[in-house]
Coordinates of C-alpha atoms and ligand atoms in Angstrom, one line a residue:
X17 CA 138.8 120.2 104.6
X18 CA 135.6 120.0 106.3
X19 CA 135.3 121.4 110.5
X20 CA 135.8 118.5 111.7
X21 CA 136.3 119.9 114.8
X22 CA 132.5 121.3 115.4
X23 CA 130.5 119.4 112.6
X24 CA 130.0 115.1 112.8
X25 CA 127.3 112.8 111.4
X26 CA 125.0 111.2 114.0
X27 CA 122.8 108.3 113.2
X28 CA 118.7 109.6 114.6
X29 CA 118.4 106.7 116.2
X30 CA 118.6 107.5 120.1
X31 CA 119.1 103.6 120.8
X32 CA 122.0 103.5 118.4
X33 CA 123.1 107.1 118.1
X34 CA 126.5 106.2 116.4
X35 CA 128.7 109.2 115.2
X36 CA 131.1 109.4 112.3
X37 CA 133.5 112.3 110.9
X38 CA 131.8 114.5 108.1
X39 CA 134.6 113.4 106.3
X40 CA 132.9 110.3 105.4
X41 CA 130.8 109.4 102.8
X42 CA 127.6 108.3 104.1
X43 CA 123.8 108.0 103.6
X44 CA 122.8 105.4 105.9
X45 CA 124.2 104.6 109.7
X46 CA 126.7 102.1 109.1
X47 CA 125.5 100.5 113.0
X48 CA 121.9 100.0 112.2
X49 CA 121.3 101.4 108.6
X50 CA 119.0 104.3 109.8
X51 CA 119.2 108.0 109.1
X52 CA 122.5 110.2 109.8
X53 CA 122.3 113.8 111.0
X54 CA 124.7 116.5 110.5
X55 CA 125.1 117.2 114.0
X56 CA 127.3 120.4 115.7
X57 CA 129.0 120.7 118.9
X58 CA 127.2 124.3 119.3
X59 CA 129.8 125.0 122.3
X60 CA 132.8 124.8 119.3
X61 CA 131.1 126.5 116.7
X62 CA 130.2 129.9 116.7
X63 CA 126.0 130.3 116.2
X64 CA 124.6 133.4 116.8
X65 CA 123.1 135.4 119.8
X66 CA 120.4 136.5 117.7
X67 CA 118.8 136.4 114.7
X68 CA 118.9 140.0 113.9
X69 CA 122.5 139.7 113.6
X70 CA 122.4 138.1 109.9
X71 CA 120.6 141.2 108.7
X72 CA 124.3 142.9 108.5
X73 CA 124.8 140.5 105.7
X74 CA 123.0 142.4 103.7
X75 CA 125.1 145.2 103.3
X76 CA 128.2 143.0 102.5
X77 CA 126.3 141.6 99.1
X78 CA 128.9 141.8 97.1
X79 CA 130.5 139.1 98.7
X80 CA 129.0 135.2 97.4
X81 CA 128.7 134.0 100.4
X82 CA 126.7 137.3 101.8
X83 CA 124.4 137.4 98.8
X84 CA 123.7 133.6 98.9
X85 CA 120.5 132.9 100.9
X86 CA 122.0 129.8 102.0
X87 CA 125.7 130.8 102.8
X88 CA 124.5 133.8 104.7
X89 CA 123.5 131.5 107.5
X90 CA 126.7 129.5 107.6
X91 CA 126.6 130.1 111.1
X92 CA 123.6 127.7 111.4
X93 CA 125.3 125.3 109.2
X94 CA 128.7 125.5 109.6
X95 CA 130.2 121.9 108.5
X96 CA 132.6 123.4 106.1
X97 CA 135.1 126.3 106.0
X98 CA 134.2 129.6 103.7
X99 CA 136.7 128.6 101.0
X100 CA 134.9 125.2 100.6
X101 CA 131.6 126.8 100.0
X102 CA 130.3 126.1 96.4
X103 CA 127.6 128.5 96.1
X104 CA 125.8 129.7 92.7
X105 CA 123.9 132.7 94.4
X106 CA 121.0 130.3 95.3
X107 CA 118.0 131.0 97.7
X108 CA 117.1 134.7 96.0
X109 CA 113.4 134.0 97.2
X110 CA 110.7 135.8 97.6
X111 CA 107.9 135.7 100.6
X112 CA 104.8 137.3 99.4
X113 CA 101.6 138.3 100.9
X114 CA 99.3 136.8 98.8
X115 CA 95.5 137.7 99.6
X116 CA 94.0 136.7 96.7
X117 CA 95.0 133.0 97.5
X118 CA 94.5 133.8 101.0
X119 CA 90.6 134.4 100.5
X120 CA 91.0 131.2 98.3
X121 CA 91.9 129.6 101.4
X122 CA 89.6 130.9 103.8
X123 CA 91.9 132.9 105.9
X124 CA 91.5 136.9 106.4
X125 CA 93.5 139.7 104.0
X126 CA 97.5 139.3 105.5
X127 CA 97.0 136.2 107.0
X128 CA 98.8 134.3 104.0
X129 CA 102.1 134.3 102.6
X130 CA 103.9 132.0 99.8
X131 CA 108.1 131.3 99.7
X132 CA 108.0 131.4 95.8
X133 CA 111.0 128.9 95.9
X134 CA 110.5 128.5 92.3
X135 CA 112.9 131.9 92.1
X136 CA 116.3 129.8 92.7
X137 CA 118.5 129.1 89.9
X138 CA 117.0 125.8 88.8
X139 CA 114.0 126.5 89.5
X140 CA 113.3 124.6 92.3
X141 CA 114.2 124.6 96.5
X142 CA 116.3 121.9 95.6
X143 CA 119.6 124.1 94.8
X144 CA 119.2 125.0 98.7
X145 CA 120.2 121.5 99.5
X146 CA 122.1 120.9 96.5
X147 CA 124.8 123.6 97.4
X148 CA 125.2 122.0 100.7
X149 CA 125.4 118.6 99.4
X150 CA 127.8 120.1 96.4
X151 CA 130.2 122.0 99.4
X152 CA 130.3 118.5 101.5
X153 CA 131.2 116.6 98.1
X154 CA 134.3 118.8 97.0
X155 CA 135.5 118.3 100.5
X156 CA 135.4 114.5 100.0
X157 CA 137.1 114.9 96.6
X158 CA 134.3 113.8 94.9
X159 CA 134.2 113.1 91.1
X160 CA 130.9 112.1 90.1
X161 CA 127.6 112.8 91.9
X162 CA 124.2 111.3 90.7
X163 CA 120.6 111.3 92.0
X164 CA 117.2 109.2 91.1
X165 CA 114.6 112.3 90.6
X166 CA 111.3 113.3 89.6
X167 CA 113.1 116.1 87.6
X168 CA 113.9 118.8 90.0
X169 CA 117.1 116.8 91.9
X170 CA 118.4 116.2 88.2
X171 CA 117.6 119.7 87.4
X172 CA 119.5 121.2 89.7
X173 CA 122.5 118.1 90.3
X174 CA 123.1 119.1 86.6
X175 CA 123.6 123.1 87.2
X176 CA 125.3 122.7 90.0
X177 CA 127.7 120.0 88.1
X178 CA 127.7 122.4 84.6
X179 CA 128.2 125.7 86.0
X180 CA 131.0 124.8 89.5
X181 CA 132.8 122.2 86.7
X182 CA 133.3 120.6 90.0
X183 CA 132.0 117.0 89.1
X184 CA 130.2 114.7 86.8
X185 CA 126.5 114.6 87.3
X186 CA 124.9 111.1 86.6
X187 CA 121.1 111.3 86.6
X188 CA 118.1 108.5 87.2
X189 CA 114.7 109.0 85.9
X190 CA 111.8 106.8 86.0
X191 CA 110.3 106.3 82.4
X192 CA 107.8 108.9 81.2
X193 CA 107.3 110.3 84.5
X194 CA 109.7 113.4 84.3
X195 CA 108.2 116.6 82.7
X196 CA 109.9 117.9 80.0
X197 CA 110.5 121.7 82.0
X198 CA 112.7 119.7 83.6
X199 CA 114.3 117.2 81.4
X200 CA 114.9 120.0 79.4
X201 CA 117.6 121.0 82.1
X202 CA 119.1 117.8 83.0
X203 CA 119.6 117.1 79.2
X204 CA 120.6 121.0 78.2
X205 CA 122.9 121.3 81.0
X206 CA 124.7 118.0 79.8
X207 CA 124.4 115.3 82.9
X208 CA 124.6 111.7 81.7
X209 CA 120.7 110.8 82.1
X210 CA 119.7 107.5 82.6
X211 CA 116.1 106.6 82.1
X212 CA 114.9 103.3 83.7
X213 CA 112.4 101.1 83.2
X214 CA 110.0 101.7 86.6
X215 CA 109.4 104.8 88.4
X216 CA 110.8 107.0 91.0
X217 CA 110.8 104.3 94.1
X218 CA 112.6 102.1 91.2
X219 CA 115.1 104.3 90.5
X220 CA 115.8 105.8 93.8
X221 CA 116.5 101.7 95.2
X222 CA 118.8 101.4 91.9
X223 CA 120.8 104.8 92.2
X224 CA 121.7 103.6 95.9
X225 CA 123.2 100.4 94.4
X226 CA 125.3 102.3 91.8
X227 CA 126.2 104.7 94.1
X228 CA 127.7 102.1 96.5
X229 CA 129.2 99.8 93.2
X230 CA 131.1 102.4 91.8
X231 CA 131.5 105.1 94.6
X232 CA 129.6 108.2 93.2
X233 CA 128.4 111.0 95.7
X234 CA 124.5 110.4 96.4
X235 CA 123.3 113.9 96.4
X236 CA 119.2 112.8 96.9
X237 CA 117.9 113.9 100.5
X238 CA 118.8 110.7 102.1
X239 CA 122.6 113.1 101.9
X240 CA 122.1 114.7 105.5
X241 CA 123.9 117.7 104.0
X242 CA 121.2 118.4 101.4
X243 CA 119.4 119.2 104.5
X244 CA 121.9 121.7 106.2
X245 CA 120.9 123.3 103.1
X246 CA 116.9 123.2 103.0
X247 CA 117.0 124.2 106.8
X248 CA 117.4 128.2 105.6
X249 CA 114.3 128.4 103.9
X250 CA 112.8 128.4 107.2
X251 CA 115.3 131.2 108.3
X252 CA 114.4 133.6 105.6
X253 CA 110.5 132.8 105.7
X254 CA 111.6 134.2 109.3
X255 CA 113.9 137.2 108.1
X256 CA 111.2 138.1 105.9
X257 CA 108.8 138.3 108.7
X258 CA 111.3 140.2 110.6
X259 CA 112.1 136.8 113.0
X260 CA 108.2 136.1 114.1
X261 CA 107.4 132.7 113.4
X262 CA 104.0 132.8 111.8
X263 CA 101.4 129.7 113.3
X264 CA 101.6 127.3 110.3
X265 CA 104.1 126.4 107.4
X266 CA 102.6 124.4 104.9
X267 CA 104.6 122.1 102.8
X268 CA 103.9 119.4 100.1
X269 CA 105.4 116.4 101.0
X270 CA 107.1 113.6 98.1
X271 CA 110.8 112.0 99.8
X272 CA 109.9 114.4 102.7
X273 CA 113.4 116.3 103.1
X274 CA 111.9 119.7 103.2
X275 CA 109.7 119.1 105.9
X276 CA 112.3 117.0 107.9
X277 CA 114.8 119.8 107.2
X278 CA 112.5 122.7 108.5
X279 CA 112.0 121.0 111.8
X280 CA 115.6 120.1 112.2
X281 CA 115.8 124.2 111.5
X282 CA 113.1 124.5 114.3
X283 CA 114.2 122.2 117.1
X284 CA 117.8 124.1 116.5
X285 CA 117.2 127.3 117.2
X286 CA 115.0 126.5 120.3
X287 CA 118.4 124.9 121.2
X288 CA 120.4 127.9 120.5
X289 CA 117.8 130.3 122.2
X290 CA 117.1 132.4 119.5
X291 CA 113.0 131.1 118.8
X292 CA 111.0 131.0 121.9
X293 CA 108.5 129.1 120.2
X294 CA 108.0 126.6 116.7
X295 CA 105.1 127.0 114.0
X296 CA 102.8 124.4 113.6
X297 CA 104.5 122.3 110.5
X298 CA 101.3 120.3 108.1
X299 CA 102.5 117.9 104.9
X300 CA 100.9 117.8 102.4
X301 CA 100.6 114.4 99.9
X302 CA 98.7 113.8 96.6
X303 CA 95.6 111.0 96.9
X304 CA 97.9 109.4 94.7
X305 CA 100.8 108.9 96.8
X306 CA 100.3 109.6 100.1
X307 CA 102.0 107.3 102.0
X308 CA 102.6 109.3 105.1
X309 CA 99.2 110.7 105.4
X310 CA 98.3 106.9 105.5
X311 CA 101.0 105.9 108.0
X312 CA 100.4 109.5 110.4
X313 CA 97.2 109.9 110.4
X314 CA 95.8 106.6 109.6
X315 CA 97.9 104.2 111.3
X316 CA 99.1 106.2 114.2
X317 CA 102.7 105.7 113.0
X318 CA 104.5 108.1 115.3
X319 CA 108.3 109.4 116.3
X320 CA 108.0 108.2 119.7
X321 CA 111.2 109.4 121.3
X322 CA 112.7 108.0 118.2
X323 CA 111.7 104.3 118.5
X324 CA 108.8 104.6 115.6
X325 CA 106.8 101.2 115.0
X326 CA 108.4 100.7 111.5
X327 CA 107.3 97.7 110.7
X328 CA 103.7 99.5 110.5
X329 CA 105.7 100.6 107.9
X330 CA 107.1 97.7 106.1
X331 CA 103.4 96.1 106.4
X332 CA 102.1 99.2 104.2
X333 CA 104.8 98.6 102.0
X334 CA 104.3 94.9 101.3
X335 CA 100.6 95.9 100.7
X336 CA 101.5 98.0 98.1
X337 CA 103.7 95.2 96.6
X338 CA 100.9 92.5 97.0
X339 CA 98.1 95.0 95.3
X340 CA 100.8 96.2 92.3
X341 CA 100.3 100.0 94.0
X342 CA 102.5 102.8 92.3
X343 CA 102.4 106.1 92.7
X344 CA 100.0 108.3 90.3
X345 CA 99.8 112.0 90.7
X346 CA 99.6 115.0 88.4
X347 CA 101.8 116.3 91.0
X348 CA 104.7 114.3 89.3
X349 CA 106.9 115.9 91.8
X350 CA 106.0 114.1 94.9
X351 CA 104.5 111.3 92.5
X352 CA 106.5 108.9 95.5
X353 CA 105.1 106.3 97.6
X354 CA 108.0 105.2 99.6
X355 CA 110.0 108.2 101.2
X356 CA 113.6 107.7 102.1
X357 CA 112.7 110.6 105.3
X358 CA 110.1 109.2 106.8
X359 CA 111.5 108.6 110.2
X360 CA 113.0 112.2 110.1
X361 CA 109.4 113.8 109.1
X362 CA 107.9 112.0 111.8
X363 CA 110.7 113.8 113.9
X364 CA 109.7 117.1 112.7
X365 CA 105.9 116.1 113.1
X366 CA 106.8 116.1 116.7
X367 CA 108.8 118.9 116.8
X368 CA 106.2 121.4 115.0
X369 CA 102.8 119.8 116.3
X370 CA 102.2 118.6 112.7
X371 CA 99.4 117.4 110.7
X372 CA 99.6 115.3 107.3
X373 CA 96.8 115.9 104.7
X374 CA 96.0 114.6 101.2
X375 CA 94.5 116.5 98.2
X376 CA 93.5 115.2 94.6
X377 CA 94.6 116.7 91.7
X378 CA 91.6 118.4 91.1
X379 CA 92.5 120.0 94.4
X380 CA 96.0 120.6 93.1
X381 CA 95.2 122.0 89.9
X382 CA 92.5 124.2 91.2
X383 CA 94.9 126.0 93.5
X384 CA 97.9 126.2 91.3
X385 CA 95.7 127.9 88.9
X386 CA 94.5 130.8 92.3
X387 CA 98.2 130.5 92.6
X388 CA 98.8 131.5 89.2
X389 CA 96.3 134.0 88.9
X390 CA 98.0 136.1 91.7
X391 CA 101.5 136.2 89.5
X392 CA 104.3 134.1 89.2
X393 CA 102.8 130.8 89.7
X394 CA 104.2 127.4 90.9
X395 CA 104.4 123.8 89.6
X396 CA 101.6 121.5 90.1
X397 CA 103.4 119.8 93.1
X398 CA 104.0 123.1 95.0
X399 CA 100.7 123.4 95.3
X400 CA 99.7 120.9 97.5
X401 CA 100.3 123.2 100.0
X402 CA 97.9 125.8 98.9
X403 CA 95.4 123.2 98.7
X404 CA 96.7 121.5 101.7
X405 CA 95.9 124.8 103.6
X406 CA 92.2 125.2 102.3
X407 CA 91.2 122.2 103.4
X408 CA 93.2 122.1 106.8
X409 CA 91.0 125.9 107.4
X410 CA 87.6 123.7 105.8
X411 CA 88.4 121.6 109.0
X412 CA 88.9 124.7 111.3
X413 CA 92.5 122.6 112.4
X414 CA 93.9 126.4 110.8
X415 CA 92.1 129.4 112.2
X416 CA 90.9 132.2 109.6
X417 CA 93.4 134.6 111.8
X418 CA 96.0 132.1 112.1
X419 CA 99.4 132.9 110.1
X420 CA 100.3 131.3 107.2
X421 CA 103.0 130.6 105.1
X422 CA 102.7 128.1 102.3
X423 CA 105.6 126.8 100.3
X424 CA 105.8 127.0 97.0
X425 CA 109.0 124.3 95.8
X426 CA 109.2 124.9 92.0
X427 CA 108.4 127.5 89.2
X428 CA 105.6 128.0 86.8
X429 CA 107.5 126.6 84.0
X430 CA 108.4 123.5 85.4
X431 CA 105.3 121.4 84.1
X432 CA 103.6 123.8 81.0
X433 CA 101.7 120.6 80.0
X434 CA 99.5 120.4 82.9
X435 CA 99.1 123.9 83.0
X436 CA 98.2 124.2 79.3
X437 CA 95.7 121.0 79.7
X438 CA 94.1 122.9 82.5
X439 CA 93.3 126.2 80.3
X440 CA 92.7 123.9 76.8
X441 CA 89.4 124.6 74.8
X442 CA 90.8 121.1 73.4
X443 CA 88.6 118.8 75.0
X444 CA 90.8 116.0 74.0
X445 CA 93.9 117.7 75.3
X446 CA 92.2 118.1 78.7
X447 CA 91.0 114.5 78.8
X448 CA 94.9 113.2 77.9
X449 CA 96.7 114.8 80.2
X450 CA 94.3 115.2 83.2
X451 CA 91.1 113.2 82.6
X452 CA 93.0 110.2 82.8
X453 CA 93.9 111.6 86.5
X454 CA 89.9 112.0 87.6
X455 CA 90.1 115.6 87.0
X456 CA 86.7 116.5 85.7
X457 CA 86.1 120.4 85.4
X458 CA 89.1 123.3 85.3
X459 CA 87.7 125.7 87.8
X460 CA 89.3 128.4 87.2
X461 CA 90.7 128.2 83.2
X462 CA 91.6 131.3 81.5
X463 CA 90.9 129.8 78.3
X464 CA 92.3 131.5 74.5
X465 CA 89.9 132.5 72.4
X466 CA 90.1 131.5 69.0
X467 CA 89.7 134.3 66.5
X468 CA 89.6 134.5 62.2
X469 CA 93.3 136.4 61.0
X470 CA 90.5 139.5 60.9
X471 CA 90.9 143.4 61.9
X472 CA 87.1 142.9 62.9
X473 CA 86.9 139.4 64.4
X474 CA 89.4 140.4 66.7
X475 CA 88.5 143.7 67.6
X476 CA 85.1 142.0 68.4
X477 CA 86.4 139.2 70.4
X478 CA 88.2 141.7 72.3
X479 CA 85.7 144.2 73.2
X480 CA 83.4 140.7 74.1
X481 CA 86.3 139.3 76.8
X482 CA 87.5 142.6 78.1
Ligands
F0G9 N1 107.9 120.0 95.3 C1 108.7 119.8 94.3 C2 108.6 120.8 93.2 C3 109.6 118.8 94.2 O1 110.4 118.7 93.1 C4 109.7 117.9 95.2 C5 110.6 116.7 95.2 C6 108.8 118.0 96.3 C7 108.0 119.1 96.3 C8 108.9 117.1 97.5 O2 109.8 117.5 98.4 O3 111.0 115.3 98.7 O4 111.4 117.3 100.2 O5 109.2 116.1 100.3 N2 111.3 116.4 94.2 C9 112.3 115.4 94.2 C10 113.0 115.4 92.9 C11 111.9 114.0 94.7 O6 113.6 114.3 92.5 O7 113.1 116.4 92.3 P1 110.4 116.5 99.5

C-alpha cells in the first residue's frame, strides 16, 4: 500500500491545484490536463532535522535500502512504505573533482566537479527515477510498464522489469535514432521493443495513447514519481560536498525531468530548513533541439507564479509543424524538441535563478572527448553540460571561482559510434557519422596508429607516439 496518509498527487497548477491519492494512476491532472506533483504533508511524514543525519546510513550498508543511493533518502521521498521499495542498488555515483575539464572550462583547479551518473546500473541517471516509478507501480498492481525513449528510459525500464520480474516492459523507439549501447540493453534484457516510424516526439505522443487504451504503467518523466527518484542526485552531489551547495549545477536538458526534479529537490529542503540557500541551476540544449533555450531565453517564456504564457508555446510548436522541424543532434539523448516538463523546468528556472544555453555538436563532442580524456567518460548527451559550462564562463554568467558541478547522465559506452567517428583516421567514417551533423575538425582525437604485423614497425611507431 502506498502512505497515503503523508504522500498525494497535486496538479502545478496554482489556479487549479487539484489533489488525488498516490494510489492512482496518473500522468496528467485529470482537472486541467497539466502536470501532477508528488506532494507530502511534511507535518505527517517524518523528514529530517538535518542533513547530516543520512550519513548514519552508511554504516547500515548491508541493508538495500541503506546501500541504495536513492532509498537512503526515503525520508525526502517517502510515498511508499520500506517493504514496497523496489530497489536494484542504484545511484552508486561518483562526484569527482575534475581539473583537467575544469581548466577546459575556464574555471580555477577545484572549482569543478562531475556526478558520473553513468555509474548506475543501466548506465544512465535514469534507474534513479526508474526505481521510484518501479516502487509506485507494484503499489498500483501494475503488470506492464512501457516508455517512448531515446535509449536510456528503455534501457533501464527493461532492467528494472528483467532483474525485479515485477512487470512486463513494453518499449517505443523512434526509427534509427536509438544507439545501439543502448538497444543492445532493451533487446538483451528482453522488453517487447517497438520501433515506430517518426522519432522521439512521435513516439512519446503514441506511447501516451497506448498507455491510456490498454492501461499500462507510463514510467517516462511525465510519471511524477520518476522524479521523487531524480531529486537524490542533488542530495548526494550535496553529501559528497559534505551538505555545501556549490554556486552552479549544470545539466543537459532533453524531456527536462532532471532539471525539474533537482529544483523540486531545491525548493524542498528550503521548506524543510535544512539548505539556507539554492545553487544557481543552467540547462543545457543541443543547437539541434533546443526548444527551451528558444522559449527561456528567447521568447521570455517564464514560470510566472505558475500562470506561464503557454501558448508562446503552442505558437513555437505549430512553427515547427509548418517548417517540417525535427529534432537533430549527435546528442541523440536529448535529440527532443517538445518536452513533456516544460512548465516544471520553468518552475525550477525560478527556483535556482537559472539560465538555458545551447551548444553544437562540435561543442559536444569537443568536451566529451576533455571529459574522456580525464577517465571514465560520458555519452555525447551528458556533455552538454560540460560544454554548457564553458560557454556560460566565456560569457562571465559563471565566475572562474565560482563552484561547479556538472552532470554527467550516461556512460562512455552508451554511444561507441560517435566516439569512434570522433578518433577515426577514416575520413569517410568521420564524415558519416558526424560530418553530416556540421562537425568539421575532432579537436582533441586520440587517433590509432596503423602499423605493419612487424617487431620493428611497431617498436618504431611506438618510440615515435610515446
Ligand atoms: N542525458 C541522457 C544521457 C539522457 O538519456 C537523457 C534523456 C537526458 C540527458 C535528458 O534528460 O529528459 O531529464 O532532460 N533521455 C530520455 C530517454 C529522453 O528516453 O532515455 P531529461
Amino acid at each position: 500500500m502506498p502512505r497515503t496518509d503523508v504522500a498525494f498527487q497535486r496538479c502545478i497548477s496554482p489556479d487549479c491545484g487539484a489533489t488525488r491519492g498516490i494510489d492512482e494512476v496518473l500522468v496528467a491532472c485529470p482537472e486541467c490536463g497539466g502536470l501532477l506533483d508528488v506532494a507530502y504533508d511534511w507535518d505527517r511524514a517524518t523528514p529530517p532535522t538535518s542533513l547530516r543525519q543520512f550519513e548514519a546510513k552508511w554504516s547500515r550498508r548491508s541493508e538495500p535500502l541503506c546501500f541504495s543511493g536513492v532509498w537512503r533518502f526515503h525520508d525526502l521521498l517517502p510515498f511508499a512504505p520500506p517493504e514496497c521499495v523496489v530497489t536494484v542498488g542504484e545511484g552508486q555515483t561518483l562526484l569527482q573533482q575534475a581539473d583537467h575539464v575544469g581548466r577546459y572550462i575556464g574555471l580555477q583547479p577545484g572549482r569543478l566537479h562531475l556526478q558520473y551518473e553513468g555509474m548506475n546500473p543501466s548506465g544512465s541517471f535514469k534507474d534513479n527515477g526508474m526505481s521510484a516509478a518501479f516502487t509506485h507501480a507494484r503499489t498500483t498492481g501494475a503488470q506492464r510498464a512501457a516508455c517512448a525513449s531515446t535509449g536510456n528510459t528503455s534501457a533501464s525500464l527493461a532492467m528494472y522489469c528483467s532483474v525485479t520480474r515485477l512487470m512486463k516492459a513494453v518499449i517505443f523507439i523512434g526509427s534509427g535514432k536509438i544507439s545501439y549501447g543502448k538497444l543492445s540493453q532493451a533487446l538483451d534484457y528482453g522488453a517487447l521493443t517497438v520501433q515506430i516510424a517518426g522519432d522521439f516526439d512521435d513516439a512519446m505522443a503514441r506511447v501516451r495513447e497506448v498507455c491510456q487504451e490498454l492501461g499500462i504503467y507510463l514510467v517516462n518523466s511525465i510519471n511524477p514519481f520518476r522524479l521523487e527518484g531524480q531529486k537524490t542526485i542533488m542530495y548526494r552531489v550535496l553529501e559528497a560536498l559534505a551538505w555545501e551547495p556549490p554556486d552552479w549545477i549544470v545539466v543537459p536538458g532533453g524531456n527536462l525531468g532532471n532539471s525539474s526534479a533537482f529544483g523540486k529537490a531545491f525548493s524542498e529542503l528550503r521548506e524543510l530548513g535544512l539548505l539556507d540557500h539554492v545553487p544557481r541551476l543552467a540547462v543545457i540544449n543541443a543547437d539541434g533541439a533546443d526548444t527551451l533555450y528558444e522559449l527561456y531565453e528567447q521568447r521570455q517564456l517564464r514560470w510566472e507564479g505558475g500562470r506561464p504564457a503557454l501558448v508562446t508555446a503552442c505558437q513555437y510548436y505549430d512553427e515547427l509543424d509548418r517548417e517540417h522541424r525535427k529534432a537533430s543532434t549527435i546528442a541523440s539523448a536529448i535529440e527532443i524538441n517538445r518536452p513533456v516538463n516544460l512548465t516544471k523546468c520553468l518552475r525550477a528556472l525560478e527556483v535556482c535563478d537559472g539560465v538555458v544555453r545551447r551548444v553544437s555538436d562540435q561543442e559536444i563532442l569537443d568536451a566529451k572527448a576533455q571529459v574522456g580524456s580525464g577517465g571514465i567518460g560520458c555519452e555525447p548527451a551528458s556533455a552538454a553540460s560540460v560544454a554548457g559550462a564553458r560557454l556560460l564562463r566565456q560569457q562571465g554568467v559563471i565566475g572562474a571561482d565560482e563552484r561547479v558541478v556538472c552532470i554527467l547522465t550516461g556512460h562512455l559506452l552508451k554511444d561507441p559510434t560517435a566516439t569512434v567517428a570522433y578518433h577515426t583516421t577514416d575520413q569517410e567514417q568521420f564524415n558519416q557519422v558526424l560530418g553530416s551533423r556540421g562537425v568539421r575538425r575532432a579537436s582533441f582525437a586520440n587517433r590509432a596508429v596503423a602499423v605493419g604485423n612487424d617487431l620493428d614497425e611497431i617498436v618504431k611507431a611506438i618510440r615515435l607516439y610515446s
